C-alpha positions as a LaTeX table, in Angstrom:
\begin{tabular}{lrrr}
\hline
Residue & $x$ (\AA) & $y$ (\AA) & $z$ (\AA) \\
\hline
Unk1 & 31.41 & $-14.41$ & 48.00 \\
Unk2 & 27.73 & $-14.23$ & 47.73 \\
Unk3 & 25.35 & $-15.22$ & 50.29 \\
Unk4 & 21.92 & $-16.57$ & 49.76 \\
Unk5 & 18.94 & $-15.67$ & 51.51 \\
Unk6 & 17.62 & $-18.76$ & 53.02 \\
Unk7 & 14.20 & $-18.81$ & 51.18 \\
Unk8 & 15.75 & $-18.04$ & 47.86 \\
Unk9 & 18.86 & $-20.46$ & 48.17 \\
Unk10 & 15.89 & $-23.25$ & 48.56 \\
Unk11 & 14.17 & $-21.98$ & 46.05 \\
Unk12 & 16.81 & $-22.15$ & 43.55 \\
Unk13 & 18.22 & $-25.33$ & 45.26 \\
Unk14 & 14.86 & $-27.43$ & 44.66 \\
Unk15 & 15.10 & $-25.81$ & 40.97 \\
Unk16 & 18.60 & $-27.23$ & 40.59 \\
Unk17 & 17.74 & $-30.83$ & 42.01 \\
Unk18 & 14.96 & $-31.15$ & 39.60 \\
Unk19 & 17.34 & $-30.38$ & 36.39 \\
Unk20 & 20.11 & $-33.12$ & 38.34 \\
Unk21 & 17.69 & $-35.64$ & 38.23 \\
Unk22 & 16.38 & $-34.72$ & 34.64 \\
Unk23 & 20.55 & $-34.85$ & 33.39 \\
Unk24 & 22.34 & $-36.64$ & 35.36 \\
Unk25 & 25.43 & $-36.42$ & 33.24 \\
Unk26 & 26.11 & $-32.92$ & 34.96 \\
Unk27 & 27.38 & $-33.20$ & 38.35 \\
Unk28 & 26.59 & $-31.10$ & 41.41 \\
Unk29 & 29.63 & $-29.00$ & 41.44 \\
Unk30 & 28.95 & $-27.82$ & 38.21 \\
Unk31 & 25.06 & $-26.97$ & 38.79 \\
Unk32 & 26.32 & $-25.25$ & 42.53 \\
Unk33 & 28.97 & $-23.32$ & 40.27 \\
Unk34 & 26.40 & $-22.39$ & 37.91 \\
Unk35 & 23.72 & $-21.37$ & 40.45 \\
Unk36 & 26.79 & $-19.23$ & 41.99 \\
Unk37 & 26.81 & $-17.63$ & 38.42 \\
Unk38 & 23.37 & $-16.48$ & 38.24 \\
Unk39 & 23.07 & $-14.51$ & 41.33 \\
Unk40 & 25.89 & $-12.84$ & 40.71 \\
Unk41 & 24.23 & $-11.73$ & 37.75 \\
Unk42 & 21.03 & $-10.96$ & 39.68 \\
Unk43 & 22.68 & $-9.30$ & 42.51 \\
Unk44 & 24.18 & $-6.87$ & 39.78 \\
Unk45 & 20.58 & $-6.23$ & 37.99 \\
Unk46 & 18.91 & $-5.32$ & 40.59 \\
Unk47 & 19.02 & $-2.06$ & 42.46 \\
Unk48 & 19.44 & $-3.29$ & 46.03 \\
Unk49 & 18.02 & $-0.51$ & 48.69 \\
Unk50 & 20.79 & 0.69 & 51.48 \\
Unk51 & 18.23 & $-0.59$ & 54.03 \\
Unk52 & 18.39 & $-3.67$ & 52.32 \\
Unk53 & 22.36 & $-4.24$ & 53.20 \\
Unk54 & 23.95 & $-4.93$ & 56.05 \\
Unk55 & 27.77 & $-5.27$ & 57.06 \\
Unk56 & 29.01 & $-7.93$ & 59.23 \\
Unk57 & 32.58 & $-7.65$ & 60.58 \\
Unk58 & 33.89 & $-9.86$ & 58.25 \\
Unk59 & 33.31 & $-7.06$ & 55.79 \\
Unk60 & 30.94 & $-9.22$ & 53.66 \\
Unk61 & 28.33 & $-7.97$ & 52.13 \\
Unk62 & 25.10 & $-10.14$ & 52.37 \\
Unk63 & 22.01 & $-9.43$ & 50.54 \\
Unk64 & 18.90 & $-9.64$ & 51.65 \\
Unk65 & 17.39 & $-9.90$ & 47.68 \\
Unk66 & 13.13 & $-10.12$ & 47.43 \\
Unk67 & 11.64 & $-11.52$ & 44.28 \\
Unk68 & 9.22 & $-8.98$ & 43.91 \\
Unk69 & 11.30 & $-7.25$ & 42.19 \\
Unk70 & 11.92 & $-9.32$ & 39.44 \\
Unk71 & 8.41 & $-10.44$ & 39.13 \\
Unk72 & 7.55 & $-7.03$ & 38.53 \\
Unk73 & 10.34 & $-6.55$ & 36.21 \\
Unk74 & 9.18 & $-9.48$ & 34.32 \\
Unk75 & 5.59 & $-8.23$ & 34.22 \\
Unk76 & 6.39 & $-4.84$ & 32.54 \\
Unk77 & 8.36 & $-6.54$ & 30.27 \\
Unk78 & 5.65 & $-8.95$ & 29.14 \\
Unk79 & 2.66 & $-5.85$ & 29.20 \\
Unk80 & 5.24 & $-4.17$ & 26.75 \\
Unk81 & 5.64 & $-7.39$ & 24.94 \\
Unk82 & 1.85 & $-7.39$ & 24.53 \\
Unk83 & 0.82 & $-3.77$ & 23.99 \\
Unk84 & 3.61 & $-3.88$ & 20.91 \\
Unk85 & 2.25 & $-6.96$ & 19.02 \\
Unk86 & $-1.19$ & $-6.03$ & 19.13 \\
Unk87 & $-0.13$ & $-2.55$ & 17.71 \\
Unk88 & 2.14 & $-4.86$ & 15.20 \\
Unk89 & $-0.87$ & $-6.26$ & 14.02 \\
Unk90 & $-3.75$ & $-3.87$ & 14.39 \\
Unk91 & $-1.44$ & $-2.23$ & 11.59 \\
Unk92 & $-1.24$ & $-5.01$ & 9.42 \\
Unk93 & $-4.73$ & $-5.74$ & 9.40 \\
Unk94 & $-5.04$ & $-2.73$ & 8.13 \\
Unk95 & $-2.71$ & $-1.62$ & 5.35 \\
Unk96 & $-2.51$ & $-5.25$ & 4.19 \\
Unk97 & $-4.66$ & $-5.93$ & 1.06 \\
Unk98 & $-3.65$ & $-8.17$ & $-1.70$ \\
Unk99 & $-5.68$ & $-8.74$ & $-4.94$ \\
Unk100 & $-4.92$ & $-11.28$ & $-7.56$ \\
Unk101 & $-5.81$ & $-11.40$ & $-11.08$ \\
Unk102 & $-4.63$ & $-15.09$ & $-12.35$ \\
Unk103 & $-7.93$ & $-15.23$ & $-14.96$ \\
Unk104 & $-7.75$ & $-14.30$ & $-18.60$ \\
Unk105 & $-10.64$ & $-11.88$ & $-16.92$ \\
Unk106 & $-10.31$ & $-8.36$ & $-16.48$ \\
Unk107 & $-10.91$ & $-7.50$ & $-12.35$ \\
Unk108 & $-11.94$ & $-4.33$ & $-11.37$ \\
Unk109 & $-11.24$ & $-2.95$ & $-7.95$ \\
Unk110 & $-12.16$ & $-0.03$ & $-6.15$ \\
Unk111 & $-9.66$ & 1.95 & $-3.67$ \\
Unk112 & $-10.69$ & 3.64 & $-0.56$ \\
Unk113 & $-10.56$ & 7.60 & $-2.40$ \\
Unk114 & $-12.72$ & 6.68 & $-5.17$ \\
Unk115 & $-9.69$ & 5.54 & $-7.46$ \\
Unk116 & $-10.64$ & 2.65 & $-9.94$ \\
Unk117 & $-8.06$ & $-0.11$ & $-11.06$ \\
Unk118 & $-8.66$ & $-2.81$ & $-13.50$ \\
Unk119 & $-6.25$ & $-5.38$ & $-13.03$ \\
Unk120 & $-5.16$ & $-7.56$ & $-15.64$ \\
Unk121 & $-4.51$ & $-11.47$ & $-16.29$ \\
Unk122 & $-1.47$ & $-12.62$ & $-14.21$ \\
Unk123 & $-1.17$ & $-9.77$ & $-11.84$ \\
Unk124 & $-0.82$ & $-8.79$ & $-8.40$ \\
Unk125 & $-2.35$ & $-5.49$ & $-6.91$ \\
Unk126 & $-1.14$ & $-5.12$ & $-3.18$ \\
Unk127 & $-3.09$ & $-1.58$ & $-1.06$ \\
Unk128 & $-4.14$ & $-0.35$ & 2.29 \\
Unk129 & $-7.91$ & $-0.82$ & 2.97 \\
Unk130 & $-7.66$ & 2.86 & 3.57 \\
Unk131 & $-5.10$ & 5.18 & 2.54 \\
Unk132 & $-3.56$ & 7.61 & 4.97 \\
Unk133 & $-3.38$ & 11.82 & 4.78 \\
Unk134 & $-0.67$ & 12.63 & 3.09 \\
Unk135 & $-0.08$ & 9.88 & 0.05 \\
Unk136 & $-1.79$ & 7.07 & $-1.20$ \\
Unk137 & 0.73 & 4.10 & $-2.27$ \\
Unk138 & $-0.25$ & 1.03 & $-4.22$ \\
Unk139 & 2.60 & $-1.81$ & $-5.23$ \\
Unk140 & 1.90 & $-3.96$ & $-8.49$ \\
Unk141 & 3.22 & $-6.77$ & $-9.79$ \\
Unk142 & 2.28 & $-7.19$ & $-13.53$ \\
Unk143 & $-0.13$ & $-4.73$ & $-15.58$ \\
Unk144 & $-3.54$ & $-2.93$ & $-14.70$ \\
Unk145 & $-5.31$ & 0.26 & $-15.92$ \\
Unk146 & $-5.65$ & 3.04 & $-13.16$ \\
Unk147 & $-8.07$ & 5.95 & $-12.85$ \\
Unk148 & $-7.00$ & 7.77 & $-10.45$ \\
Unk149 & $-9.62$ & 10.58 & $-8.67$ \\
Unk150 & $-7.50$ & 13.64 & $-8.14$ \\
Unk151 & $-6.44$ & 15.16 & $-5.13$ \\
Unk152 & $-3.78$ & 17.74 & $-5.56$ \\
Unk153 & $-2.63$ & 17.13 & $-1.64$ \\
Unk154 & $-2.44$ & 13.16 & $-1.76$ \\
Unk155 & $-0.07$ & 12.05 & $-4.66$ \\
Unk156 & $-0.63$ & 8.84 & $-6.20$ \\
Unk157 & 2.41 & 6.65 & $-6.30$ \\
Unk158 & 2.20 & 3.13 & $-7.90$ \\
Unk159 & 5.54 & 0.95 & $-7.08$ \\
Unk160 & 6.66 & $-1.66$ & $-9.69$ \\
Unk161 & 9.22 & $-4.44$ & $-10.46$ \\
Unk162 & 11.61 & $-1.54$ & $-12.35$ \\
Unk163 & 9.33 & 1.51 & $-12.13$ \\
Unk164 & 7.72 & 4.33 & $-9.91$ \\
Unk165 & 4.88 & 5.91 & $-11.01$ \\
Unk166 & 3.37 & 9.02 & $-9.70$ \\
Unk167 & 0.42 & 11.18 & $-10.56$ \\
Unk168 & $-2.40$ & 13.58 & $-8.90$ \\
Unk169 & $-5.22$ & 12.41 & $-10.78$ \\
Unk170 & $-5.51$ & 10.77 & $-14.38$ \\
Unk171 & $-6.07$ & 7.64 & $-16.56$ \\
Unk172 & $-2.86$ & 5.24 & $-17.52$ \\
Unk173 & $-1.89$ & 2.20 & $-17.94$ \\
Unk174 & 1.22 & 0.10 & $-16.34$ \\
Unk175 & 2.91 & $-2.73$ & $-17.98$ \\
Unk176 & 5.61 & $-4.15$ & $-15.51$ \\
Unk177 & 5.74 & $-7.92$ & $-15.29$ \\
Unk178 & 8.98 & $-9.23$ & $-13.63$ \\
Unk179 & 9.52 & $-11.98$ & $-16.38$ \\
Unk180 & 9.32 & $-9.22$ & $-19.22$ \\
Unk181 & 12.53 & $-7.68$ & $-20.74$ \\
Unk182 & 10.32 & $-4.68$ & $-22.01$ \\
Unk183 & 8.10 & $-2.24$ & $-19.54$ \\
Unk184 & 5.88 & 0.33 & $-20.68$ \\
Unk185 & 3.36 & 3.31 & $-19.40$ \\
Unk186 & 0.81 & 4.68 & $-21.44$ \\
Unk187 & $-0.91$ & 8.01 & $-20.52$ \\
Unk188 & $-4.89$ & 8.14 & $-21.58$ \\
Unk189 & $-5.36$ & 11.40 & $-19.82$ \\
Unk190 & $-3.48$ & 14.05 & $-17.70$ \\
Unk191 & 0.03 & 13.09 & $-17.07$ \\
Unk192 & 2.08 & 10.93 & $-15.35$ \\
Unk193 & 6.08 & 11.02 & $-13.91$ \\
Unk194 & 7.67 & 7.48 & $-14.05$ \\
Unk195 & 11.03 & 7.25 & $-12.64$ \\
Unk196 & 13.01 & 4.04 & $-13.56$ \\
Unk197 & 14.80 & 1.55 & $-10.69$ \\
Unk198 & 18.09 & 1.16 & $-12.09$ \\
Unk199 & 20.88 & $-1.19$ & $-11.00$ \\
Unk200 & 23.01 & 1.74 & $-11.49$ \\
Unk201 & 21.00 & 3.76 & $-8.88$ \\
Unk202 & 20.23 & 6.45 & $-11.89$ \\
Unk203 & 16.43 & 6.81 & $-10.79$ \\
Unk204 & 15.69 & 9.05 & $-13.88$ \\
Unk205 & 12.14 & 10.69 & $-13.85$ \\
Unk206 & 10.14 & 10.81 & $-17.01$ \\
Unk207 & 7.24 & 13.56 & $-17.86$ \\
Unk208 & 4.45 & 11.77 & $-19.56$ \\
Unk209 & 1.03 & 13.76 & $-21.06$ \\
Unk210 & $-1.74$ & 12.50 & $-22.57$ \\
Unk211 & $-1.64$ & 10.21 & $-25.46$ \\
Unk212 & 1.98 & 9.81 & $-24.67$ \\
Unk213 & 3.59 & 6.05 & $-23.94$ \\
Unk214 & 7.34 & 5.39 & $-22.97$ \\
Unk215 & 9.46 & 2.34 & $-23.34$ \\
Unk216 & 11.75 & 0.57 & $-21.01$ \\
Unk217 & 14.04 & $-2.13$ & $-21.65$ \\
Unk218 & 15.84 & $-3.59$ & $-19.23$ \\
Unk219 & 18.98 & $-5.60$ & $-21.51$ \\
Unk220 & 19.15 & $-1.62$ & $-22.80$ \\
Unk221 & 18.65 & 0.09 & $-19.12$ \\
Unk222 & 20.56 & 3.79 & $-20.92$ \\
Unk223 & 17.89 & 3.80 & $-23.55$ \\
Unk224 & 14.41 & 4.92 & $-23.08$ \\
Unk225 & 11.81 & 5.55 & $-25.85$ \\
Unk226 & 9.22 & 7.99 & $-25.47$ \\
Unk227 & 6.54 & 7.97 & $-28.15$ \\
Unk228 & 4.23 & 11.26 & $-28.43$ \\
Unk229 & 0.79 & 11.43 & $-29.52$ \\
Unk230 & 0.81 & 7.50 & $-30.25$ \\
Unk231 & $-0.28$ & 5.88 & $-27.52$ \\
Unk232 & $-2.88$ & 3.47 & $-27.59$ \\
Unk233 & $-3.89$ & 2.27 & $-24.50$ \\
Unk234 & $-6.25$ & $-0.79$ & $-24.70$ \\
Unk235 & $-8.80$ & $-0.33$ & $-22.41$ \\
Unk236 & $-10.70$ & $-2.70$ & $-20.26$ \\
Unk237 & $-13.84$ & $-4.04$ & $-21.35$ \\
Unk238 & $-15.57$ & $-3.26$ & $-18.49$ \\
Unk239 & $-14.67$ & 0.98 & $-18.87$ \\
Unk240 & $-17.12$ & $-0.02$ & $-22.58$ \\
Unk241 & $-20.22$ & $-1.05$ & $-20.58$ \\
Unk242 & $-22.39$ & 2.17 & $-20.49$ \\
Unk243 & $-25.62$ & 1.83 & $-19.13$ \\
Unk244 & $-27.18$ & 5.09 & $-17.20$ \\
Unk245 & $-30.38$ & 5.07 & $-15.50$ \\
Unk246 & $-31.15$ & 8.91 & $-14.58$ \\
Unk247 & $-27.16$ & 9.78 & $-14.18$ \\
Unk248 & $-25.88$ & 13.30 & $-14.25$ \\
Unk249 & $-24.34$ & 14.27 & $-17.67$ \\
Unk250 & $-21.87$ & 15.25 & $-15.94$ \\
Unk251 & $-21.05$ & 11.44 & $-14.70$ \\
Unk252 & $-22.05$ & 10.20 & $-18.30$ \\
Unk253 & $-19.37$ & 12.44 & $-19.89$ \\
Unk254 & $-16.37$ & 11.13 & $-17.62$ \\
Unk255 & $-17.16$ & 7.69 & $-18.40$ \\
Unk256 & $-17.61$ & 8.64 & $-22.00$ \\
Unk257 & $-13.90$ & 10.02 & $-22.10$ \\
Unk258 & $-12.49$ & 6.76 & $-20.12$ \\
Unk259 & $-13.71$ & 4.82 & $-22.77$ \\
Unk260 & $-12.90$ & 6.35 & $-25.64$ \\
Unk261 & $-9.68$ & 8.52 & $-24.54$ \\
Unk262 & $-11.18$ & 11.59 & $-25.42$ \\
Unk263 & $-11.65$ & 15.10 & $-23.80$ \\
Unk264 & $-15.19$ & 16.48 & $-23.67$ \\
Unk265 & $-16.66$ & 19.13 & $-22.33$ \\
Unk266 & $-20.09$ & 20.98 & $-21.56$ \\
Unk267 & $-20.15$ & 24.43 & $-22.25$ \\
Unk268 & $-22.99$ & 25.54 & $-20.30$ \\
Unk269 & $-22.94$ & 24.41 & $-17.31$ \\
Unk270 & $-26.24$ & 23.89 & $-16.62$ \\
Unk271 & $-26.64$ & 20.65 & $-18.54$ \\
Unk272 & $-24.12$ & 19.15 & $-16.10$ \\
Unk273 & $-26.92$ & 18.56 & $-13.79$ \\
Unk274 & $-29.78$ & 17.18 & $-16.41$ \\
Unk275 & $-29.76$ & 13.24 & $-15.95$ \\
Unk276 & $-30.56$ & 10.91 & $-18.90$ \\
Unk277 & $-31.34$ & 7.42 & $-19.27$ \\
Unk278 & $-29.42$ & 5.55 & $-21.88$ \\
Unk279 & $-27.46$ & 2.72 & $-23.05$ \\
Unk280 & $-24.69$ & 3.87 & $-24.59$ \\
Unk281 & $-22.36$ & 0.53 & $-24.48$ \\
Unk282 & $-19.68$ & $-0.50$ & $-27.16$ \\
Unk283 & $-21.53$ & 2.63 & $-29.26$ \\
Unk284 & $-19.77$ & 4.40 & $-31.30$ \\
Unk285 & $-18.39$ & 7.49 & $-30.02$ \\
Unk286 & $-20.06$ & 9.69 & $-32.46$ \\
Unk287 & $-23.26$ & 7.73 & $-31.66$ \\
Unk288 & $-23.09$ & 8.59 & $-28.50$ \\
Unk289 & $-22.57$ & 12.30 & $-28.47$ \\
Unk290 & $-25.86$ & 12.41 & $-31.11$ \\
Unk291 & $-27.47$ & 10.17 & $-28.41$ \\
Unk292 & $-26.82$ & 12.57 & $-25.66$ \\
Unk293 & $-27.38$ & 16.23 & $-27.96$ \\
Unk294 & $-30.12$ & 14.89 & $-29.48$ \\
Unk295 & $-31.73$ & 14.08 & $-25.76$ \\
Unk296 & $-30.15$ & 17.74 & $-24.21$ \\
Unk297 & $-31.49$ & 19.45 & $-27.10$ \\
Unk298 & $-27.83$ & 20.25 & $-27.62$ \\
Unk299 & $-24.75$ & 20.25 & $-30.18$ \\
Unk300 & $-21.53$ & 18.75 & $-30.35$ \\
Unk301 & $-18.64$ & 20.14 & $-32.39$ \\
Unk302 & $-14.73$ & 19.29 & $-31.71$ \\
Unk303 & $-11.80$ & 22.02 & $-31.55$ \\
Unk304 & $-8.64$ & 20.07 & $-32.11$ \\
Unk305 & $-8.97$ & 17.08 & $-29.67$ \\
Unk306 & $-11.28$ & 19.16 & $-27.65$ \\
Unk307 & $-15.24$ & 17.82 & $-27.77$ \\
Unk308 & $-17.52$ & 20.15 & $-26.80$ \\
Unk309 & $-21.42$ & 20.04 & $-26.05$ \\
Unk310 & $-23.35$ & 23.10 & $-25.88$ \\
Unk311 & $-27.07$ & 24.05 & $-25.63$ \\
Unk312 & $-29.66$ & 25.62 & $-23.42$ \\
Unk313 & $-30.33$ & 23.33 & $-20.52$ \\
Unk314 & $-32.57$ & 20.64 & $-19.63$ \\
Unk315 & $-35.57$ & 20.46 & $-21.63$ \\
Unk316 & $-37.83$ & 19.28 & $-18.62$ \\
\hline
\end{tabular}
């Protein structure tokens, strides 16, 4: 038997009048029966203190039970409630950025390290307005062109409809739309490991190096095609627009090499630092490098696919 406190049974009893008269199709012996219910259940919740009991000689036990109690049980519950959502969405104000191509336009978008991504017509690029130390993870839906700045101790992963791609610091490009049969990754420079998301759970990894390209199909998941010195990425228009205005060689040389997938070097070091002020868009590559030897007081002269510039130094 449980007995009520006199300011808590009217409490509870002025609570239970007001649901009688708002349904009056349950009767009174059921809402007594179910008020009986629930502080039985309090009475076992709460931690009643011994100097809170006391023992009449009818051996029942009668509970003197104080409402503080539960109001401060409630209010740590609701501070915890709190603190957790506004950590809940601190963090998704943060990591959550979505960019959508759905133009025939090319859109270019800069990431937080410096890495460049042109996404393509009917695509989805989702990132964190700032990556964190150890990784930095992208997820795309569709195709884009990445140039990724390097930095051996933050992997670059990109996470597709049926790939993974991961690299330190190169230029490639990702063709994964969800309606497509066939995917594809081309390598432009440095190299690349895809691994493929099989139904089967095989997640084999793939080695890719520049100029290299692989094929996926997905009606043929066991075969995968890996072409070799035939890749030919198409690049974005906007990696064709060269205009400098006093820019370090050295800055003019790695656009020149997004552009035209090429590898060129400066042999003296010293003209990394002259600047030059030139137009060098939709040239010609071999226009360009007279542009820029002819301005350095240089010469250019290729070594297998190696291009290399070499002269003095600055001539002011």
């Amino acid at each position: 038997m449980v007995v009520r406190p006199p300011r808590e049974s009217q409490i509870i009893d002025r609570w239970f009048d007001s649901l009688s008269n708002q349904q009056e199709e349950v009767s009174k012996d059921e809402l007594d029966k179910l008020g009986q219910n629930i502080l039985k259940e309090i009475n076992k919740k709460i931690d009643v203190n011994e100097n809170d009991l006391s023992i009449p000689l009818n051996k029942e036990k009668i509970v003197h039970f104080d409402f503080r109690y539960l109001f401060k049980i409630a209010a740590v519950f609701i501070l915890g409630i709190i603190v957790v959502s506004i950590l809940v969405l601190n963090k998704s104000n943060i990591n959550n950025v979505q960019y959508s191509s759905v133009e025939v336009k090319v859109k270019e978008i800069h990431l937080s390290d410096g890495s460049i991504v042109w996404l393509k017509s009917d695509s989805k690029l989702s990132y964190p307005e700032k990556f964190d130390q150890n990784s930095r993870e992208v997820y795309l839906e569709g195709e884009a062109f990445f140039d990724v700045f390097r930095d051996v101790n933050r992997p670059f992963i990109i996470h597709s409809q049926d790939m993974v791609t991961k690299v330190l610091g190169t230029s490639f490009n990702i063709r994964d739309y969800k309606k497509d049969v066939e995917k594809a990754v081309e390598v432009l420079t440095g190299s690349v490991q895809v691994s493929l998301n099989r139904e089967s759970g095989n997640h084999e990894s793939v080695l890719l190096k520049s100029r290299e390209k692989i094929f996926y199909n997905k009606e043929n998941p066991d075969v995968v095609e890996l072409l070799k010195k035939e890749a030919l990425v198409v690049l974005p228009e906007a990696t064709k627009e060269l205009k400098f205005e006093e820019v370090s060689i050295n800055e003019i040389i790695e656009k020149l090499n997004l552009a035209h997938g090429v590898k060129i070097r400066v042999k003296n070091q010293k003209l990394n630092s002259c600047k030059l002020t030139a137009d060098l868009s939709y040239e010609k590559l071999d226009v360009c490098l007279e542009i820029i030897s002819r301005a350095l007081n240089a010469k250019y002269y290729q070594i297998e696919d190696q291009i290399y510039i070499d002269g003095k130094g600055c001539l002011n």
